Coordinates of C-alpha atoms in Angstrom, one line a residue:
X816 CA 75.4 37.0 51.3
X817 CA 77.1 36.3 55.0
X818 CA 74.8 37.6 57.6
X819 CA 75.6 39.0 60.7
X820 CA 72.7 38.5 63.3
X821 CA 72.0 38.8 67.6
X822 CA 73.5 37.4 70.2
X823 CA 70.3 36.3 70.6
X824 CA 69.8 34.4 67.6
X825 CA 71.5 30.4 67.4
X826 CA 74.2 31.2 65.2
X827 CA 78.0 30.5 64.9
X828 CA 80.8 31.7 62.4
X829 CA 82.6 30.2 59.2
X830 CA 85.7 27.7 61.0
X831 CA 88.8 28.6 58.8
X832 CA 90.4 26.3 55.7
X833 CA 91.8 25.5 58.6
X834 CA 89.6 25.1 60.7
X835 CA 90.3 27.1 63.0
X836 CA 87.3 30.1 64.6
X837 CA 87.0 32.9 62.4
X838 CA 88.2 35.7 65.6
X839 CA 87.7 38.8 63.0
X840 CA 83.5 38.3 63.7
X841 CA 83.5 37.3 66.5
X842 CA 82.5 40.2 69.9
X843 CA 80.7 39.7 72.7
X844 CA 77.4 40.8 73.6
X845 CA 74.6 40.9 77.3
X846 CA 75.6 37.0 78.9
X847 CA 79.0 36.3 76.3
X848 CA 77.4 34.9 73.6
X849 CA 79.1 35.8 70.9
X850 CA 78.2 37.8 68.3
X851 CA 79.3 36.3 65.3
X852 CA 78.8 35.9 60.8
X853 CA 76.6 33.3 59.8
X854 CA 77.4 31.9 56.9
X855 CA 76.2 29.2 54.4
X856 CA 77.8 26.3 55.3
X857 CA 76.7 27.0 58.9
X858 CA 72.6 28.0 58.3
X859 CA 73.6 24.2 56.7
X860 CA 74.2 22.4 60.1
X861 CA 71.6 23.9 61.7
X862 CA 69.6 23.1 59.0
X863 CA 70.2 20.0 59.0
X864 CA 71.1 19.2 63.2
X865 CA 66.7 20.9 63.0
X866 CA 65.6 18.3 60.2
X867 CA 67.3 15.1 62.0
X868 CA 66.7 16.3 65.2
X869 CA 62.7 16.4 63.7
X870 CA 62.8 12.7 62.4
X871 CA 64.3 11.7 65.8
X872 CA 68.0 11.4 64.1
X873 CA 69.1 12.6 67.8
X874 CA 72.0 10.7 67.1
X875 CA 73.4 12.9 64.1
X876 CA 71.1 15.9 65.8
X877 CA 73.8 16.0 69.0
X878 CA 77.4 15.4 67.0
X879 CA 76.4 18.1 64.4
X880 CA 75.2 20.5 67.4
X881 CA 78.5 20.1 69.7
X882 CA 80.1 20.4 66.3
X883 CA 79.2 24.0 66.0
X884 CA 79.6 23.9 69.5
X885 CA 83.2 23.6 68.6
X886 CA 83.7 25.5 65.6
X887 CA 82.3 28.4 66.7
X888 CA 82.5 29.1 70.5
X889 CA 79.0 29.7 70.8
X890 CA 77.6 28.0 74.1
X891 CA 74.3 27.4 72.4
X892 CA 75.1 24.6 70.2
X893 CA 76.8 22.6 73.4
X894 CA 73.4 23.1 75.2
X895 CA 71.4 21.2 72.2
X896 CA 74.1 18.9 71.8
X897 CA 73.6 17.7 75.1
X898 CA 69.9 17.8 74.9
X899 CA 70.2 15.3 72.2
X900 CA 73.4 13.3 72.9
X901 CA 71.2 11.6 76.4
X902 CA 68.0 11.3 74.3
X903 CA 70.2 9.5 71.7
X904 CA 71.2 8.0 75.3
X905 CA 74.5 8.3 74.2
X906 CA 76.6 9.5 77.4
X907 CA 80.6 9.5 76.4
X908 CA 79.0 12.5 73.5
X909 CA 76.6 14.2 76.3
X910 CA 79.6 14.6 78.7
X911 CA 81.6 15.9 76.1
X912 CA 79.3 18.5 74.6
X913 CA 78.4 18.9 79.5
X914 CA 82.0 20.1 80.1
X915 CA 82.3 21.7 76.3
X916 CA 79.0 24.0 77.4
X917 CA 80.3 24.8 80.6
X918 CA 83.6 25.8 78.7
X919 CA 81.9 28.9 76.5
X920 CA 80.0 30.0 79.7
X921 CA 81.9 29.4 82.6
X922 CA 79.5 31.6 84.3
X923 CA 76.9 29.8 83.6
X924 CA 76.0 27.9 86.7
X925 CA 73.0 25.5 85.3
X926 CA 75.9 24.6 82.1
X927 CA 78.7 23.8 85.4
X928 CA 76.7 21.3 86.5
X929 CA 75.4 19.4 83.9
X930 CA 78.0 18.9 83.1
X931 CA 79.5 17.5 86.8
X932 CA 75.7 15.9 86.7
X933 CA 76.8 13.8 84.0
X934 CA 80.5 13.4 85.2
X935 CA 78.3 11.5 88.3
X936 CA 76.9 9.8 86.5
X937 CA 79.9 8.1 85.4
X938 CA 80.7 7.4 88.8
X939 CA 82.1 10.7 90.6
X940 CA 79.7 11.2 92.6
X941 CA 82.0 13.8 95.4
X942 CA 82.9 16.7 92.8
X943 CA 78.5 17.1 91.9
X944 CA 77.0 16.7 95.4
X945 CA 80.5 18.8 96.7
X946 CA 78.7 21.4 94.5
X947 CA 75.0 21.3 95.0
X948 CA 76.2 21.3 98.6
X949 CA 77.7 24.7 98.5
X950 CA 74.8 26.7 95.6
X951 CA 72.7 25.4 98.4
X952 CA 74.5 27.3 101.5
X953 CA 75.1 30.4 99.4
X954 CA 71.5 30.6 98.1
X955 CA 69.1 33.5 99.7
X956 CA 66.7 31.6 99.2
X957 CA 67.6 27.2 100.2
X958 CA 64.0 26.2 98.5
X959 CA 64.7 27.1 95.9
X960 CA 68.0 25.7 95.6
X961 CA 67.2 22.6 96.5
X962 CA 64.3 22.8 94.1
X963 CA 67.4 23.6 91.7
X964 CA 68.9 20.5 92.8
X965 CA 66.2 18.0 92.1
X966 CA 66.6 19.2 88.3
X967 CA 70.1 18.8 88.4
X968 CA 70.8 15.1 89.5
X969 CA 67.6 13.8 87.6
X970 CA 69.9 14.6 85.1
X971 CA 72.4 11.7 85.5
X972 CA 71.6 8.2 84.0
X973 CA 72.0 6.5 87.4
X974 CA 69.3 7.5 89.6
X975 CA 70.3 5.2 92.2
X976 CA 73.3 7.7 92.1
X977 CA 71.0 10.1 91.5
X978 CA 69.2 9.9 95.3
X979 CA 73.4 9.5 96.9
X980 CA 74.1 12.1 95.7
X981 CA 71.2 14.2 96.6
X982 CA 71.2 13.0 99.3
X983 CA 75.2 14.1 100.9
X984 CA 74.5 17.7 99.3
X985 CA 72.2 18.7 101.3
X986 CA 73.5 20.0 104.5
X987 CA 72.4 19.5 107.6
X988 CA 70.6 23.6 107.7
X989 CA 68.0 22.1 105.4
X990 CA 67.9 18.8 105.9
X991 CA 64.0 19.5 107.9
X992 CA 62.6 21.8 106.0
X993 CA 59.8 20.4 103.9
X994 CA 60.8 20.3 100.5
X995 CA 63.7 18.3 101.3
X996 CA 62.2 15.8 102.3
X997 CA 60.0 15.6 99.0
X998 CA 63.0 16.7 97.0
X999 CA 64.6 13.3 99.0
X1000 CA 61.0 11.1 98.5
X1001 CA 61.1 12.1 94.9
X1002 CA 64.8 11.2 94.4
X1003 CA 64.2 8.1 96.2
X1004 CA 61.0 7.2 94.5
X1005 CA 62.7 7.4 90.8
X1006 CA 65.5 5.5 92.2
X1007 CA 63.7 2.3 93.5
X1008 CA 63.2 2.4 96.5
X1009 CA 59.7 3.3 97.1
X1010 CA 59.5 2.7 101.3
X1011 CA 62.2 5.6 101.6
X1012 CA 59.9 8.0 99.3
X1013 CA 57.1 6.9 101.4
X1014 CA 59.3 7.8 104.7
X1015 CA 60.2 10.6 103.5
X1016 CA 56.7 12.6 102.0
X1017 CA 55.5 11.8 105.7
X1018 CA 57.9 13.5 106.7
X1019 CA 57.3 16.2 104.8
X1020 CA 53.4 16.3 105.1
X1021 CA 54.5 15.8 109.1
X1022 CA 56.3 19.8 108.7
X1023 CA 53.1 21.4 106.7
X1024 CA 49.9 19.1 107.7
X1025 CA 47.8 21.3 105.3
X1026 CA 50.6 20.4 102.2
X1027 CA 49.0 19.4 99.3
X1028 CA 52.7 18.1 97.7
X1029 CA 52.7 15.8 100.4
X1030 CA 49.9 14.5 100.3
X1031 CA 49.7 13.2 97.4
X1032 CA 52.9 11.9 97.5
X1033 CA 51.9 10.4 101.3
X1034 CA 49.1 8.4 99.0
X1035 CA 51.3 7.2 95.8
X1036 CA 54.3 6.1 97.2
X1037 CA 52.0 4.6 100.3
X1038 CA 49.8 1.8 97.7
X1039 CA 52.6 0.5 97.0
X1040 CA 54.0 0.1 100.9
X1041 CA 50.5 -0.6 102.6
X1042 CA 47.6 0.6 99.9
X1043 CA 44.9 0.4 102.7
X1044 CA 46.7 3.2 104.8
X1045 CA 47.5 5.0 102.6
X1046 CA 44.5 5.3 101.2
X1047 CA 43.0 5.3 104.9
X1048 CA 45.6 7.9 105.5
X1049 CA 44.3 10.4 102.3
X1050 CA 40.4 9.9 103.3
X1051 CA 42.0 11.8 106.5
X1052 CA 43.4 13.5 104.6
X1053 CA 40.9 15.5 102.6
X1054 CA 38.4 15.8 105.6
X1055 CA 40.8 17.6 106.9
X1056 CA 41.1 19.8 104.2
X1057 CA 38.0 19.7 102.2
X1058 CA 39.4 22.4 99.4
X1059 CA 42.3 19.9 98.6
X1060 CA 40.4 19.2 95.6
X1061 CA 43.5 18.3 93.1
X1062 CA 44.1 15.4 96.6
X1063 CA 40.3 14.2 96.2
X1064 CA 40.5 13.8 92.4
X1065 CA 43.7 11.5 92.9
X1066 CA 41.9 9.5 95.5
X1067 CA 38.7 9.5 93.3
X1068 CA 41.4 7.7 90.7
X1069 CA 43.5 5.4 92.8
X1070 CA 39.9 4.6 94.1
X1071 CA 39.2 4.1 89.9
X1072 CA 41.9 2.0 89.2
X1073 CA 41.0 -0.8 92.8
X1074 CA 37.6 -0.8 91.3
X1075 CA 36.0 0.6 94.6
X1076 CA 34.0 2.1 93.0
X1077 CA 31.5 3.5 94.7
X1078 CA 33.6 4.5 97.3
X1079 CA 34.7 7.1 95.1
X1080 CA 30.9 8.0 93.4
X1081 CA 30.7 8.9 97.3
X1082 CA 33.9 10.7 97.4
X1083 CA 32.2 13.7 94.1
X1084 CA 29.1 13.0 95.3
X1085 CA 30.2 15.0 98.5
X1086 CA 32.9 17.4 96.4
X1087 CA 29.7 18.1 94.7
X1088 CA 27.7 19.0 97.5
X1089 CA 30.9 20.9 99.3
X1090 CA 31.4 23.2 95.3
X1091 CA 27.8 22.6 94.3
X1092 CA 28.9 25.1 90.6
X1093 CA 32.0 23.0 90.1
X1094 CA 30.2 21.5 86.9
X1095 CA 33.7 19.1 85.5
X1096 CA 32.3 16.6 88.5
X1097 CA 29.3 15.7 86.6
X1098 CA 31.5 14.7 83.7
X1099 CA 34.1 12.6 86.6
X1100 CA 30.7 11.0 87.7
X1101 CA 29.7 10.1 84.9
X1102 CA 33.9 8.9 84.5
X1103 CA 33.2 6.6 87.0
X1104 CA 29.8 5.0 85.7
X1105 CA 31.7 4.3 82.8
X1106 CA 34.1 2.7 84.2
X1107 CA 32.1 0.1 86.4
X1108 CA 29.9 -0.2 83.2
X1109 CA 26.6 1.5 84.7
X1110 CA 26.8 2.9 81.2
X1111 CA 22.9 5.0 82.1
X1112 CA 23.7 6.7 84.2
X1113 CA 27.1 7.3 82.3
X1114 CA 24.6 8.0 79.7
X1115 CA 22.5 10.6 81.8
X1116 CA 25.3 12.4 83.2
X1117 CA 27.7 12.7 80.4
X1118 CA 24.1 14.5 78.3
X1119 CA 23.3 17.0 81.8
X1120 CA 26.9 17.8 81.4
X1121 CA 26.8 18.9 77.6
X1122 CA 23.1 20.6 78.1
X1123 CA 25.9 22.0 81.4
X1124 CA 28.1 23.2 78.6
X1125 CA 25.7 24.3 75.5
X1126 CA 24.3 26.6 78.5
X1127 CA 27.5 28.4 78.8
X1128 CA 28.7 28.6 75.5
X1129 CA 25.3 29.9 74.5
X1130 CA 25.2 32.5 77.4
X1131 CA 29.6 33.8 77.0
X1132 CA 30.2 33.6 73.7
X1133 CA 32.4 31.3 71.4
X1134 CA 35.9 31.2 72.0
X1135 CA 35.1 33.1 75.8
X1136 CA 35.5 29.3 78.0
X1137 CA 36.1 25.5 77.5
X1138 CA 32.5 24.9 76.6
X1139 CA 33.8 23.6 72.8
X1140 CA 36.5 21.1 74.5
X1141 CA 33.9 20.4 77.4
X1142 CA 31.4 18.8 74.6
X1143 CA 33.5 17.5 72.7
X1144 CA 34.7 15.8 75.5
X1145 CA 31.4 14.7 76.6
X1146 CA 30.6 13.0 73.1
X1147 CA 33.4 11.5 72.3
X1148 CA 32.7 9.7 76.2
X1149 CA 29.2 8.3 74.7
X1150 CA 30.9 7.4 71.3
X1151 CA 33.8 5.0 73.3
X1152 CA 30.1 4.2 75.7
X1153 CA 27.7 3.5 72.1
X1154 CA 30.3 0.8 70.8
X1155 CA 31.2 -0.8 74.3
X1156 CA 27.8 -1.9 73.9
X1157 CA 27.7 -2.5 69.9
X1158 CA 25.1 1.0 69.2
X1159 CA 27.9 1.5 66.2
X1160 CA 24.4 4.5 65.2
X1161 CA 24.2 6.3 68.1
X1162 CA 28.3 6.1 67.9
X1163 CA 28.9 7.9 65.0
X1164 CA 25.6 10.1 65.8
X1165 CA 27.6 11.3 68.3
X1166 CA 31.2 12.1 66.1
X1167 CA 28.5 13.5 63.7
X1168 CA 27.7 16.4 66.6
X1169 CA 31.1 17.2 67.3
X1170 CA 31.8 20.9 66.0
X1171 CA 35.3 21.2 67.6
X1172 CA 37.8 22.5 64.5
X1173 CA 40.2 20.4 65.8
X1174 CA 38.6 16.9 66.0
X1175 CA 37.1 16.6 62.5
X1176 CA 39.5 14.6 60.6
X1177 CA 39.7 12.3 63.8
X1178 CA 35.8 12.6 63.8
X1179 CA 36.2 11.4 60.2
X1180 CA 37.7 8.5 60.3
X1181 CA 36.5 7.1 63.3
X1182 CA 33.0 7.3 61.6
X1183 CA 34.6 5.1 58.5
X1184 CA 36.1 2.3 60.5
X1185 CA 33.0 2.6 62.3
X1186 CA 30.5 2.2 59.1
X1187 CA 32.9 -0.4 57.8
X1188 CA 32.3 -2.0 61.2
X1189 CA 28.4 -2.4 60.8
X1190 CA 29.5 -4.1 57.3
X1191 CA 28.5 -0.8 55.4
X1192 CA 31.8 -0.4 53.5
X1193 CA 31.1 1.9 49.9
X1194 CA 29.7 3.8 53.1
X1195 CA 33.2 3.3 55.2
X1196 CA 35.0 4.4 51.9
X1197 CA 33.1 7.5 50.6
X1198 CA 33.5 9.1 54.2
X1199 CA 37.6 9.1 54.2
X1200 CA 36.7 9.8 50.5
X1201 CA 35.3 12.7 52.3
X1202 CA 38.1 13.7 54.4
X1203 CA 40.1 17.0 53.7
X1204 CA 43.6 15.9 55.0
X1205 CA 46.2 18.9 56.2
X1206 CA 49.7 17.4 55.8
X1207 CA 51.2 14.1 55.4
X1208 CA 51.2 12.9 58.4
X1209 CA 46.4 12.9 58.2
X1210 CA 47.7 12.0 54.4
X1211 CA 48.6 8.5 55.9
X1212 CA 46.3 7.7 58.4
X1213 CA 43.1 8.0 55.6
X1214 CA 45.2 5.4 54.2
X1215 CA 46.3 3.3 56.9
X1216 CA 42.5 3.2 57.8
X1217 CA 41.2 2.1 54.4
X1218 CA 44.0 -0.6 53.8
X1219 CA 42.5 -1.8 57.9
X1220 CA 39.3 -2.1 57.5
X1221 CA 39.6 -3.9 54.1
X1222 CA 41.6 -6.4 55.5
X1223 CA 39.6 -6.8 58.5
X1224 CA 36.7 -7.3 56.2
X1225 CA 38.7 -10.4 54.2
X1226 CA 39.8 -7.6 52.0
X1227 CA 43.5 -8.8 51.5
X1228 CA 44.1 -8.1 48.1
X1229 CA 42.5 -4.7 48.0
X1230 CA 44.6 -3.9 51.1
X1231 CA 47.5 -5.1 49.9
X1232 CA 46.8 -2.2 46.5
X1233 CA 45.9 0.4 49.3
X1234 CA 49.4 0.2 51.0
X1235 CA 51.5 -0.3 47.9
X1236 CA 50.1 3.2 45.8
X1237 CA 50.2 4.9 50.0
X1238 CA 53.8 4.2 49.8
X1239 CA 54.3 5.4 46.2
X1240 CA 52.8 8.9 46.7
X1241 CA 53.5 9.6 50.2
X1242 CA 57.5 8.6 50.5
X1243 CA 59.3 7.8 53.6
X1244 CA 56.1 7.0 56.0
X1245 CA 57.6 4.5 58.2
X1246 CA 53.9 3.9 59.2
X1247 CA 53.0 2.4 56.1
X1248 CA 55.8 0.8 55.7
X1249 CA 55.1 -1.3 58.7
X1250 CA 51.7 -2.6 57.8
X1251 CA 52.3 -2.9 54.0
X1252 CA 55.2 -5.3 55.9
X1253 CA 53.5 -7.0 58.0
X1254 CA 51.4 -7.3 55.3
X1255 CA 54.4 -9.0 52.3
X1256 CA 54.3 -11.6 55.8
X1257 CA 51.0 -12.7 56.0
X1258 CA 51.2 -13.3 52.4
X1259 CA 54.8 -15.5 52.2
X1260 CA 57.0 -12.0 50.7
X1261 CA 59.8 -12.4 53.1
X1262 CA 61.4 -10.4 50.7
X1263 CA 59.5 -7.7 50.6
X1264 CA 58.8 -8.0 54.1
X1265 CA 62.6 -7.7 54.8
X1266 CA 63.1 -4.7 52.6
X1267 CA 60.1 -2.6 53.5
X1268 CA 61.4 -3.7 57.7
X1269 CA 64.9 -2.5 56.6
X1270 CA 63.1 1.0 55.5
X1271 CA 61.3 0.8 59.1
X1272 CA 64.7 1.5 60.6
X1273 CA 66.9 3.1 58.9
X1274 CA 63.7 5.7 59.4
X1275 CA 62.9 5.0 62.6
X1276 CA 66.1 3.5 64.8
X1277 CA 64.6 3.9 67.6
X1278 CA 61.1 1.4 66.6
X1279 CA 61.2 -1.9 69.2
X1280 CA 58.6 -2.8 66.7
X1281 CA 60.8 -3.8 64.0
X1282 CA 63.9 -4.4 65.3
X1283 CA 61.4 -6.9 67.2
X1284 CA 59.0 -8.0 63.5
X1285 CA 62.3 -8.8 61.8
X1286 CA 64.1 -10.3 64.1
X1287 CA 61.3 -12.7 64.9
X1288 CA 60.5 -13.6 61.8
X1289 CA 64.0 -14.5 61.1
X1290 CA 64.4 -16.7 64.7
X1291 CA 60.8 -18.5 63.4
X1292 CA 61.9 -19.1 59.9
X1293 CA 64.9 -20.2 62.3
X1294 CA 67.6 -18.2 59.1
X1295 CA 70.0 -15.3 60.3
X1296 CA 69.8 -15.9 63.6
X1297 CA 72.8 -14.2 64.4
X1298 CA 71.3 -10.8 62.7
X1299 CA 68.2 -11.7 64.7
X1300 CA 69.9 -12.3 68.5
X1301 CA 71.5 -8.1 67.1
X1302 CA 68.0 -7.4 66.1
X1303 CA 66.5 -8.9 68.9
X1304 CA 68.6 -7.4 71.9
X1305 CA 68.2 -3.9 69.4
X1306 CA 64.8 -4.0 70.6
X1307 CA 65.0 -5.0 74.3
X1308 CA 67.6 -2.9 74.4
X1309 CA 64.8 0.0 73.7
X1310 CA 61.8 -1.6 75.0
X1311 CA 62.7 -4.4 78.2
X1312 CA 59.3 -5.2 79.7
X1313 CA 57.2 -5.7 76.4
X1314 CA 56.0 -8.7 76.3
X1315 CA 56.2 -9.1 72.6
X1316 CA 59.7 -8.7 73.0
X1317 CA 59.9 -11.3 75.4
X1318 CA 58.3 -14.1 73.5
X1319 CA 60.6 -13.3 70.5
X1320 CA 64.0 -13.8 72.6
X1321 CA 62.3 -16.2 74.7
X1322 CA 61.8 -18.0 71.1
X1323 CA 65.3 -17.7 70.2
X1324 CA 67.1 -18.5 73.0
X1325 CA 65.2 -22.1 72.3
X1326 CA 66.2 -22.5 68.7
X1327 CA 69.5 -22.1 70.3
X1328 CA 69.3 -25.4 72.7
X1329 CA 69.2 -22.8 75.9
X1330 CA 65.6 -24.7 77.7
X1331 CA 66.7 -23.1 81.1
X1332 CA 67.1 -19.4 79.6
X1333 CA 64.1 -19.6 77.4
X1334 CA 61.5 -20.8 79.5
X1335 CA 63.2 -18.1 81.8
X1336 CA 61.9 -14.9 79.1
X1337 CA 58.8 -16.8 78.0
X1338 CA 57.1 -17.2 81.2
X1339 CA 57.9 -13.0 81.7
X1340 CA 55.9 -12.7 78.8
X1341 CA 52.8 -15.0 79.0
X1342 CA 52.8 -13.5 82.8
X1343 CA 52.3 -9.9 80.9
X1344 CA 51.1 -11.2 77.9
X1345 CA 48.7 -15.0 77.9
X1346 CA 48.2 -15.2 74.9
X1347 CA 48.3 -18.3 72.4
X1348 CA 51.2 -17.6 69.9
X1349 CA 52.9 -17.3 73.7
X1350 CA 51.3 -20.7 74.8
X1351 CA 52.2 -22.1 71.7
X1352 CA 55.6 -20.5 72.1
X1353 CA 56.0 -21.3 76.1
X1354 CA 54.0 -25.2 76.3
X1355 CA 56.9 -25.9 73.6
X1356 CA 59.9 -25.3 76.1
X1357 CA 58.0 -27.2 78.4
X1358 CA 57.3 -30.5 76.3
X1359 CA 61.0 -30.8 75.6
X1360 CA 62.1 -29.5 78.9
X1361 CA 60.4 -32.4 79.8
X1362 CA 58.0 -30.3 82.0
X1363 CA 54.5 -31.9 80.3
X1364 CA 52.0 -31.0 82.4
X1365 CA 52.9 -27.9 82.5
X1366 CA 53.9 -28.2 78.7
X1367 CA 49.2 -29.4 78.5
X1368 CA 48.3 -27.0 81.1
X1369 CA 49.9 -23.8 79.1
X1370 CA 48.5 -25.2 75.8
X1371 CA 44.7 -25.5 77.2
X1372 CA 45.2 -22.6 79.1
X1373 CA 45.6 -21.1 75.0
X1374 CA 43.3 -22.7 73.6
X1375 CA 40.5 -21.1 75.3
X1376 CA 41.5 -18.2 74.9
X1377 CA 41.8 -19.0 70.9
X1378 CA 40.4 -22.2 70.1
X1379 CA 41.7 -21.6 66.3
X1380 CA 45.1 -20.2 67.2
X1381 CA 46.7 -21.1 63.8
X1382 CA 50.6 -21.0 65.3
X1383 CA 49.3 -22.8 68.5
X1384 CA 47.3 -25.5 66.3
X1385 CA 50.6 -26.3 64.1
X1386 CA 51.9 -26.3 67.5
X1387 CA 50.1 -29.6 68.7
X1388 CA 50.3 -31.0 65.3
X1389 CA 53.7 -30.8 65.5
X1390 CA 54.6 -32.1 68.0
X1391 CA 51.3 -34.9 67.9
X1392 CA 49.8 -33.7 71.4
X1393 CA 46.3 -33.9 71.4
X1394 CA 44.8 -32.1 74.7
X1395 CA 41.8 -33.7 76.6

């Protein structure tokens, strides 16, 4: 039997036999949302879309929600279709969904602005800029209107067009407001214009010298314009406003990234003097020392932090502080330090001391990995056997971890058995399929590799690594090159700067005889990933391009990184090259 639900629920009406909306079921309530009959057909389609979204099949989710919006006149379905279409990078459907949303909710300003924003992504920016300008002019709160305008243009696909729209939409009345300069700064940054972003952030800070938000942007964007000047200005700001804690922590982080550890520590110690009750700074100081590889000092600070948090927990009681989470963070930091120094026994001791329930599974699995590194495989297996899993995802993690430690210990037959059993028992877990496929490929089982990698792609259509792995294998085996091109183009579209994908594309272009293009991609890959496999490919391209000295230098770099690399050694043998 069909059930009528309130307008607050996401519901729709069943289409009649000829596809038209069953108008007799529709009433209008507050917000002009339809009160409609929830039929079995509509319920099924809602569930279909939600399951698709959970599986990251945003294409199906976007299609189904759009059809529901058209059949039920419920704007919420159109809004969901728009959101999933954007996640699927399907601009055409996103535009249809946004237009449907605006049509079904004519009083909804967000719906109208969203439709205009997507239309603007196709190059028609006049309508959106004009609409946003009118909204700002009419707004009782211009600052909030500027913030909303930034949120709307951020929905545009092209950040360069988004910046142009925002700049054109801002009336003269709001041009000198600090919030306007901050909005322009963020839009300019998204458009890849750091100089303009820094300039606008500076103007905002001039308008409101105490603004922490402006000071943070001046530092962030200024680091890409004049790093030293940006750091100097940040120091001046925190000296004037010692209560600006977030700005000081941002400055600390940027100093650490530049390995200016002593300056970062000096800043933290100044913060501690200003606020001696800020015990979180103990943890920050410990992190800096750990990054600087001053492990003894880091451990001393972390143990002091643990003592303080233990006292807080005891005095204030369970659940009334964040002490338990802080204790876990400190112990995980001690685990990292112990691993860095090869003290696996200490790392295991710290893992065993973690009490936070949400981390127990992670701690037990990590403990098994460390036990395997100690060479005690039997103990590692027993630890994994004792792990209590809550869901399918945790079961998969145990399978993958068990297979990984077996593989690393050279027991690949057992790892293969574990993964094959996991693939049978845990249906449609792409991570297991991927690892099993790679193991098949290493063992020469091309059919098994290809079958599983296609299953991974079907389960995860946005998995760039799967497209790349299958495409690269075809290229390396010099077969199915037309399909390899399609696979690698898909991978490159998903992750255009991934060095592994750049290497694969370069190797494909080499196979196709385009040495110049191959060289370009492989050089980009090697710049990010100077590993022997990439060195082998780039060197071979140089060799056949008659750039022999470059080839020899690149191969030498590869051998210095790993003198036993199979791909590089086979390349040198095949080309009959002897390195000095």
